[in-house]
Coordinates of C-alpha atoms in Angstrom, one line a residue:
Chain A
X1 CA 124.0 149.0 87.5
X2 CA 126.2 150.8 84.6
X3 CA 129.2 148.7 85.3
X4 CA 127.0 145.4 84.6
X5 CA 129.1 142.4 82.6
X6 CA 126.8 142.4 79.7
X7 CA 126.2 138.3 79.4
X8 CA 127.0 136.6 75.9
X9 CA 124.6 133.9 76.4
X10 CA 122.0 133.0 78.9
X11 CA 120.9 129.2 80.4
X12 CA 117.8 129.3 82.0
X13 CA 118.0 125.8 84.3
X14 CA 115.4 127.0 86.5
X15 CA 112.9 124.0 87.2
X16 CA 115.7 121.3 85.8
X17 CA 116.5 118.0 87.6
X18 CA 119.9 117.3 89.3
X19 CA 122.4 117.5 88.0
X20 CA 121.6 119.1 84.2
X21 CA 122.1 122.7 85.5
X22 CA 125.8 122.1 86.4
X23 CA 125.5 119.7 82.8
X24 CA 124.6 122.6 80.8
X25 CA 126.9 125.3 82.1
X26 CA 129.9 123.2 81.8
X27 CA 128.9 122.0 78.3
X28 CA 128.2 125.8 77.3
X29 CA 131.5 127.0 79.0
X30 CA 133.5 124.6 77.0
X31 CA 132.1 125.9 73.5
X32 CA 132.8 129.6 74.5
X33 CA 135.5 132.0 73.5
X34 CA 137.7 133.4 76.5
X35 CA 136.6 136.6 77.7
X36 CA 132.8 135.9 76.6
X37 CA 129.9 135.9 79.7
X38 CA 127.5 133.0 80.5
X39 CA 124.6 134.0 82.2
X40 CA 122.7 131.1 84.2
X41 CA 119.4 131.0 86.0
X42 CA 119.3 128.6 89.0
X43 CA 116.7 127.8 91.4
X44 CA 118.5 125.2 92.9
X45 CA 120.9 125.9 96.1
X46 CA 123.1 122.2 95.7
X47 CA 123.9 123.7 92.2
X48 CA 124.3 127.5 93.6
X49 CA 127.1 125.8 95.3
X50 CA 128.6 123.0 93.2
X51 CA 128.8 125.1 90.0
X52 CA 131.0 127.8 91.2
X53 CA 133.4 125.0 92.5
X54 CA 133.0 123.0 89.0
X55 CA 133.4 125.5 86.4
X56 CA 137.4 125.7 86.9
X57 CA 138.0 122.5 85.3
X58 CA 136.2 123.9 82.2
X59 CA 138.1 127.2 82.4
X60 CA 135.3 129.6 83.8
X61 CA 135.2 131.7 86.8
X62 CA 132.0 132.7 88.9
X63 CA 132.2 136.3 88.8
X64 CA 128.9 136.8 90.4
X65 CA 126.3 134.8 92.2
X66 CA 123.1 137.5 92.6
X67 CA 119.7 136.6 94.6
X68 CA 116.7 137.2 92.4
X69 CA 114.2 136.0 94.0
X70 CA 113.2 133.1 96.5
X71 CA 115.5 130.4 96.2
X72 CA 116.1 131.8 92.8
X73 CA 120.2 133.1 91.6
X74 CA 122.0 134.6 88.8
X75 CA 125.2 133.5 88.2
X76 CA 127.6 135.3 85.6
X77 CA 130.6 133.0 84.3
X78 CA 133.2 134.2 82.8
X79 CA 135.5 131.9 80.6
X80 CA 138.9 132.7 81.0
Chain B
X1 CA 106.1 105.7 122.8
X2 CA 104.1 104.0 120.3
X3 CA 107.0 103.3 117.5
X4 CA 105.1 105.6 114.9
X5 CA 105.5 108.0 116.4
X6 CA 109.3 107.3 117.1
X7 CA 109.4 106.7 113.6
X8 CA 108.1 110.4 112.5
X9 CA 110.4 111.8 115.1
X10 CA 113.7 109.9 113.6
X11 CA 112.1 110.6 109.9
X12 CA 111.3 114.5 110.5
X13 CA 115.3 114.3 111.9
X14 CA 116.8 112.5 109.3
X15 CA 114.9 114.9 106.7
X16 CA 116.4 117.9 108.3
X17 CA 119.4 116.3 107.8
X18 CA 119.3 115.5 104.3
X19 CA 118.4 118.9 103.3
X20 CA 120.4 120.5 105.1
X21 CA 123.4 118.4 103.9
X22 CA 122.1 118.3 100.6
X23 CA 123.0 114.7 100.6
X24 CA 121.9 112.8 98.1
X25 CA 123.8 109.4 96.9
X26 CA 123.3 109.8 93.2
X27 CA 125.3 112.9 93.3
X28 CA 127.9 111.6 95.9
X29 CA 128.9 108.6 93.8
X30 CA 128.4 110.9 90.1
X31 CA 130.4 113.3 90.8
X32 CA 133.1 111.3 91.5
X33 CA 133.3 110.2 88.0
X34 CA 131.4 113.2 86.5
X35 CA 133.6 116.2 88.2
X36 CA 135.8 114.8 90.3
X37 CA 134.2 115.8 93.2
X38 CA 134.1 113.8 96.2
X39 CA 132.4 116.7 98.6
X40 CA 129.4 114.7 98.7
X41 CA 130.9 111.4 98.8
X42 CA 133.2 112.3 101.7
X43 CA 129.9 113.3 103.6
X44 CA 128.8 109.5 102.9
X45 CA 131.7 107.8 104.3
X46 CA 132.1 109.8 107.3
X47 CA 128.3 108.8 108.2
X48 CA 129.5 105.7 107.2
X49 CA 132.5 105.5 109.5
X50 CA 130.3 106.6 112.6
X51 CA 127.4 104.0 111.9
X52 CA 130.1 101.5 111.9
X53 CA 131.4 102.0 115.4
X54 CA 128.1 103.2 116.9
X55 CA 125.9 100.2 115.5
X56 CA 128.9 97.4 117.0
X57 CA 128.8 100.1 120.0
X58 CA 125.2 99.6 120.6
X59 CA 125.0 95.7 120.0
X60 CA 128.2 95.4 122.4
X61 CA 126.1 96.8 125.1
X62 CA 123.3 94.3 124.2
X63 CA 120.8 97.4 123.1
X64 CA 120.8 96.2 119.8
X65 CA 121.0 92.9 117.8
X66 CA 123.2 93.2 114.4
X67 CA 120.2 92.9 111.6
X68 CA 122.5 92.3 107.9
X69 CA 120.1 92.3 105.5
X70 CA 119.5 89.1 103.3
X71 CA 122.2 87.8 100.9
X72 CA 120.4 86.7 97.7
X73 CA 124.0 87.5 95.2
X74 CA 121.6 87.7 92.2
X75 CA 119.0 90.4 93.6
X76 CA 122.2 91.8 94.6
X77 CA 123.7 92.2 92.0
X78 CA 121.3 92.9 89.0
X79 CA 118.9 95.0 91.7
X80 CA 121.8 97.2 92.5
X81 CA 122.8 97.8 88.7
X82 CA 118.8 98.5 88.1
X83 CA 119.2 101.0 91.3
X84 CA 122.2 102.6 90.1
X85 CA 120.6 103.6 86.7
X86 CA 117.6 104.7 87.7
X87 CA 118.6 106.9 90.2
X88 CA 120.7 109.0 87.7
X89 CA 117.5 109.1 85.6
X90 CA 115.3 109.7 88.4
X91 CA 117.6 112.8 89.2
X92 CA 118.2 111.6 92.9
X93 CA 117.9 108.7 95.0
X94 CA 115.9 106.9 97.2
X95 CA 116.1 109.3 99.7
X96 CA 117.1 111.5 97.4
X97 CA 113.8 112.2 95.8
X98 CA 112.2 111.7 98.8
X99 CA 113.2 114.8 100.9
X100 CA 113.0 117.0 97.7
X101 CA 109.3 116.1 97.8
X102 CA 109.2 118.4 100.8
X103 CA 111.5 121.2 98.5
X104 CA 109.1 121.4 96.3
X105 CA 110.3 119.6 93.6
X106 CA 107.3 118.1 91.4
X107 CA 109.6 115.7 89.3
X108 CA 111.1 113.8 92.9
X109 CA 107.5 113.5 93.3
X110 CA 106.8 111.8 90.6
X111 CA 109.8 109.9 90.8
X112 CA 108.8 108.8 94.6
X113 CA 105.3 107.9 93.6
X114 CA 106.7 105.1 90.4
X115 CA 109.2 104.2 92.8
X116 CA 106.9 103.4 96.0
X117 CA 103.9 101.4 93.7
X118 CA 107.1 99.5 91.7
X119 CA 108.9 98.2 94.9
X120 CA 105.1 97.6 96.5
X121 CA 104.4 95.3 93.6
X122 CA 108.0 93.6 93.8
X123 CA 107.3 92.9 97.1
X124 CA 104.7 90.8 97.5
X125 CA 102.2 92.3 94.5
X126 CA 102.1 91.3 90.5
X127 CA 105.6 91.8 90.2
X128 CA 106.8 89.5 93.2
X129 CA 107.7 86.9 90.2
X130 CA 111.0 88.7 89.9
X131 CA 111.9 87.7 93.1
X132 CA 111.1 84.0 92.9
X133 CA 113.7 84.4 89.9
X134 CA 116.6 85.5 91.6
X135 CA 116.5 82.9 94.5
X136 CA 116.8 82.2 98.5
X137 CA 118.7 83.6 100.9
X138 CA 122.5 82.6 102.0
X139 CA 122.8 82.0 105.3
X140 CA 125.2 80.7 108.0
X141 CA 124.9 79.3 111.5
X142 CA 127.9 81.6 113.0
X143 CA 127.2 83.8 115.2
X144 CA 130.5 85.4 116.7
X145 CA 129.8 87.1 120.1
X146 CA 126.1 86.5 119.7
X147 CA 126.3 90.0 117.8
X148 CA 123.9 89.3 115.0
X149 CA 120.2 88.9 115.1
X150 CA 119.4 84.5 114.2
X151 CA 116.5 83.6 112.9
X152 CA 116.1 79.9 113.8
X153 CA 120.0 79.7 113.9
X154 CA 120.4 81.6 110.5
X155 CA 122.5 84.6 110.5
X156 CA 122.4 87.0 107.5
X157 CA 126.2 87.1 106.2
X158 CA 128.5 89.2 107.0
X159 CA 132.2 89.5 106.4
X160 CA 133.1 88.9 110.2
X161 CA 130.6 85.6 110.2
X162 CA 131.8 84.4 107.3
X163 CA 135.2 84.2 108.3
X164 CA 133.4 83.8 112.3
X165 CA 135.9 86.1 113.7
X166 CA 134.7 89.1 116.6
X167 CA 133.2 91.4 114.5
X168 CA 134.3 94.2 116.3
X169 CA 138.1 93.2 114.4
X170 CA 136.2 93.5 110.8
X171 CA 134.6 97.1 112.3
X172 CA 137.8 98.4 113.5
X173 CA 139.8 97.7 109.9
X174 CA 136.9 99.1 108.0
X175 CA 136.6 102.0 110.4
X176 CA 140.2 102.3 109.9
X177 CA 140.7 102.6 105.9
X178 CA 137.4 104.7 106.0
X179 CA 139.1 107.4 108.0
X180 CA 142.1 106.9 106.0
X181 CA 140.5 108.1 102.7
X182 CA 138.6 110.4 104.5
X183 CA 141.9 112.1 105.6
X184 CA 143.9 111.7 103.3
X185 CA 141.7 112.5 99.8
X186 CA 141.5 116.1 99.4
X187 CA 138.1 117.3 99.5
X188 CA 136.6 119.6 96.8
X189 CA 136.3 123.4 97.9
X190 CA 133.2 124.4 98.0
X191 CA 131.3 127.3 99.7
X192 CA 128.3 125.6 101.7
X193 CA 125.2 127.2 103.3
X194 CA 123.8 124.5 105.2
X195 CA 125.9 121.7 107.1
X196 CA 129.8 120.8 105.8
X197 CA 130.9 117.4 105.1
X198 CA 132.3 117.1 108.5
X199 CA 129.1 118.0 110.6
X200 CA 126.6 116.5 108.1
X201 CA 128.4 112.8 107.7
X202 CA 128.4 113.4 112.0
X203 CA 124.6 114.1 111.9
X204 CA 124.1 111.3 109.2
X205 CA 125.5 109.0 111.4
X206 CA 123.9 110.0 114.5
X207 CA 121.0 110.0 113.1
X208 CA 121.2 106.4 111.7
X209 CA 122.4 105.1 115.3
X210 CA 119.1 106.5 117.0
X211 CA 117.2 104.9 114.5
X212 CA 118.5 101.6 114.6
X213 CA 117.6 102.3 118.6
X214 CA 114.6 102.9 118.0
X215 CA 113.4 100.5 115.6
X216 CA 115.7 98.1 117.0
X217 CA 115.0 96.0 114.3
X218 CA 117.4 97.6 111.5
X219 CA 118.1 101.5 111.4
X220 CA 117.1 103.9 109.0
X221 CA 115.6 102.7 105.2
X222 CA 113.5 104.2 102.5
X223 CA 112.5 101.7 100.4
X224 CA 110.5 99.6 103.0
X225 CA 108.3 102.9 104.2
X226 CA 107.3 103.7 101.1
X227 CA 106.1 100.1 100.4
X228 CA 104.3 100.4 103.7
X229 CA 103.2 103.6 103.1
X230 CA 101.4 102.6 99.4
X231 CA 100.4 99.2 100.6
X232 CA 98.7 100.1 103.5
X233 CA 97.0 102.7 101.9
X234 CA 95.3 100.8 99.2
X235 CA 94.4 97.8 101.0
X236 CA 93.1 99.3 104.1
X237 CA 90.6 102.0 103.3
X238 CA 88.0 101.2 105.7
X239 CA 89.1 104.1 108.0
X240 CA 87.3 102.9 110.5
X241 CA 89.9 100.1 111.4
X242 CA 93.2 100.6 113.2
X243 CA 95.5 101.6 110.0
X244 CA 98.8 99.1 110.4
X245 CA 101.4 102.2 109.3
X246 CA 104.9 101.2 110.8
X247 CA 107.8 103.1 112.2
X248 CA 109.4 103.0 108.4
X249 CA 106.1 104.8 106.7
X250 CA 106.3 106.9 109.2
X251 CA 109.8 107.7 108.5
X252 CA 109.1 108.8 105.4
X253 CA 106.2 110.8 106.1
X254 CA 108.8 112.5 108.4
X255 CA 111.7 112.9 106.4
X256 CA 109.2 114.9 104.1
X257 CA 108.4 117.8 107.0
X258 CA 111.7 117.3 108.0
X259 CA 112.8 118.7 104.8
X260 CA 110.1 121.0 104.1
X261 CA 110.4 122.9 107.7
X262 CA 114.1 123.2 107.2
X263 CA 113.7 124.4 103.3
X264 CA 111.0 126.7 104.5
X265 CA 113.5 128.3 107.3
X266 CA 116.4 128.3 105.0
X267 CA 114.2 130.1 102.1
X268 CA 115.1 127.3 100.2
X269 CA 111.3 126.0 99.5
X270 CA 109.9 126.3 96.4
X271 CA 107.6 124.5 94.1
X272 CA 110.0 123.6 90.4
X273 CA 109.1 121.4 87.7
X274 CA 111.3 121.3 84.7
X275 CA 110.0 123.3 80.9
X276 CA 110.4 119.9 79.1
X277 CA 107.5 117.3 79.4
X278 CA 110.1 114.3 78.6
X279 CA 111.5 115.0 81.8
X280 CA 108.5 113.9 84.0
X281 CA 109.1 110.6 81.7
X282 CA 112.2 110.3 82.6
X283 CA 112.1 110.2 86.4
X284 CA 109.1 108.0 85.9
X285 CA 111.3 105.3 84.2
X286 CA 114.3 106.4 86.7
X287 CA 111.4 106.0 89.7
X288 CA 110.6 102.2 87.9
X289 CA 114.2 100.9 87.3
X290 CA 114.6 101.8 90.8
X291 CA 111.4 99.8 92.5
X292 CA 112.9 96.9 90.6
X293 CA 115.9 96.9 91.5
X294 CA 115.7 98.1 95.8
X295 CA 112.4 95.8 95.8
X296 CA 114.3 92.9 94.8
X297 CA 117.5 93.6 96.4
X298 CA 116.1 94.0 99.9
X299 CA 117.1 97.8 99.9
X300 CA 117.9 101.2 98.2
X301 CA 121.0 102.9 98.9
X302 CA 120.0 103.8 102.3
X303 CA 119.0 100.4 103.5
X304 CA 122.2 99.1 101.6
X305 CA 124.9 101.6 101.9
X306 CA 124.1 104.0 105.0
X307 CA 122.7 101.1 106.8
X308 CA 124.2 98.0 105.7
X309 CA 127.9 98.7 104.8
X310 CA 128.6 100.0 108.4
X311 CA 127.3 96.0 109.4
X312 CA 129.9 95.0 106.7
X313 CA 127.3 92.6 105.6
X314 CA 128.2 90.9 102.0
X315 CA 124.7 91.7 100.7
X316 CA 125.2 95.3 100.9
X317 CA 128.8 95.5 99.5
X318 CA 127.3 93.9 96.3
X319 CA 124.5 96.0 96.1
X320 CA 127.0 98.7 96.8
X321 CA 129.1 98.1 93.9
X322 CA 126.4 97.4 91.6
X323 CA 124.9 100.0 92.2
X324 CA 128.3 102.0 91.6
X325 CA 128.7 100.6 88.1
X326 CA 124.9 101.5 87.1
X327 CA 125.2 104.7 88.0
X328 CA 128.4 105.5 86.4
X329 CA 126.9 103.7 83.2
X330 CA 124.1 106.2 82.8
X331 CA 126.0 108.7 83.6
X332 CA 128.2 107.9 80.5
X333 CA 124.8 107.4 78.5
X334 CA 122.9 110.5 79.4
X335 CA 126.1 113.2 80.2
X336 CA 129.3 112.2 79.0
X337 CA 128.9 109.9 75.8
X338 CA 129.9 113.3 73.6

């Protein structure tokens, strides 16, 4: 797609024990700029749906959640 | 029915359950502290509140006997602080790791298999020492409405024997403040693809009430099917001979096709194992800490806080607490120390 968000970084947590997926994003969301992209790889569907609802606290916002595969997402974070 | 089979039934159930509900103790009592979110936990109480009016329910109508599992305040309480930390390491609890098996996840494997042969050897194998430690059994002789199960007279305490009033006066009040909090503590949004906090603490509970039914003896557990499950199968391998696998192996044998036919229907199976090799080490050691501590302290967090907090039985509210406390230590350790 040409309007893609191009991501800053990227967190691969595919394969990851609970709960170091929703760890990792909200300890990379804290050490990013506002306006920069986090990219994160999930395989997980607890974490597909706690992250979106945890990342507020650490002042990011879901702007996509994409299906890449079997039981396999991309999220894109933004950080406000 | 034969009671095995009764037990797969009730297992494959209760694993449909859990992964549908994605319910998994570790997380419900972590988050709390981790990220404020009580989603999870609110599923928990609410299974919670309806095992405590169903299980008074069903021994009212004489189907049942109340079964409170052994108080031994030691076992209790270091078993439950054991239980609590491991589980955080393990990445899940008892039954936890157990219906991931049947996601695919290789590490709950791993973590099931340390956990199983650990409490096997607590109870009853080379580790059994550990029990002779922590003591006997507290008992009493009260028996208020001939609710509770006696063994030669001796009555597992609970908080309505303890005090011998009517049970059913402890079960309201508890029943009570559960749906209290449940009200009035505002639940974390969160978008859901299998069952909500409301429908899956409703199945929970259900299907905790037809287990205790159909076991009669106590309703569901982990810990104990797993020891069955090892046990038997290493000291019986003469296949020849009637194998002496109970309703509670079975359960866990079903909870794990329970959970893999729902994963496979939801598109949500599939085989994961972490990058980094420490982490198989990790939920080996999270697996161990927890044998310890639900071998010794006569349950996990299903035979101690889904099953035995809805009996109010003092046993469980320790382990409960304990349990608490060591999970919200390594949670500090391994997430939130910087």
């Amino acid at each position: 797609m040409s309007n893609e968000v191009k991501p800053t970084y990227t967190l691969d947590e595919r394969g990851e024990v609970c709960p170091v997926p929703d760890v990792d994003t909200r300890r990379k969301l804290k050490e990013m700029k506002s306006g920069e992209v986090l990219e994160v790889l999930i395989d997980y569907a607890l974490s597909k749906e706690r992250i979106p609802a945890g990342v507020k606290d650490v002042g990011g916002e879901v702007i996509s959640i994409e299906e890449i595969g079997p039981s396999e997402w991309r999220l894109l974070i933004k950080k406000l | 029915m034969d009671p095995r089979w009764q037990g797969l039934l009730v297992g494959i159930l209760f694993g449909i359950v859990l992964q549908r509900g994605r319910i998994c103790f570790n997380s419900a009592i972590r988050d709390v502290k981790m990220t404020k979110d009580n989603y999870l936990m609110k599923m928990a109480l609410v299974a919670i509140l309806v095992e405590t009016i169903g299980f008074q329910l069903a021994a009212q109508l004489g189907w049942i006997k109340l079964n409170p599992l052994p108080l031994i305040p030691l076992a209790q309480i270091i078993g439950g602080f054991l239980f609590g930390m491991g589980m955080v390491l393990a990445g899940g609890c008892a039954s936890g790791i157990t219906y991931r098996i049947g996601e695919g996840y290789v590490t709950a494997f791993v973590a099931a298999v340390f956990f199983g042969v650990t409490a096997s050897a607590v109870r009853g194998g080379p580790l059994s020492f550990i029990n002779n430690w922590l003591g006997k059994p507290i008992t009493t002789t009260n028996n208020p409405n001939g609710f509770y199960a006696a063994k030669d007279g001796a009555v597992n305490l609970t908080i309505a024997n303890l005090l011998n009033i009517n049970p059913w006066i402890i079960a309201i009040i508890f029943a009570i403040l559960l749906l209290i909090i449940v009200i009035y503590w505002k639940t974390t949004e969160r978008k859901v693809s299998g069952l909500n906090w409301i429908t899956g603490g409703i199945s929970l509970g259900i299907v905790g009430i037809i287990a205790y039914l159909s076991q009669k003896t106590y309703p569901l557990g982990i810990t104990g099917g797993w020891v069955n499950l090892f046990r038997t199968t290493t000291a019986n391998l003469d296949l020849t001979q009637p194998i002496p696998y109970n309703w509670m192996g079975m359960e866990i044998v079903g909870v794990i096709i329970g959970a893999f036919v729902a994963a496979l229907i939801a598109k949500e199976f599939r085989f994961r194992a972490p990058k980094d090799p420490k982490t198989f080490a990790q939920v080996a050691l999270g697996g161990i800490l927890m044998g310890i501590g639900a071998g010794s302290a006569g349950g996990c967090n299903i035979g101690h806080i889904l099953s035995g907090l809805p009996h109010l039985a003092i046993s469980s509210i320790i382990f409960t607490i304990f349990a608490v406390l060591g999970n919200w230590l390594m949670v500090w350790y391994l997430f939130e120390r910087r």
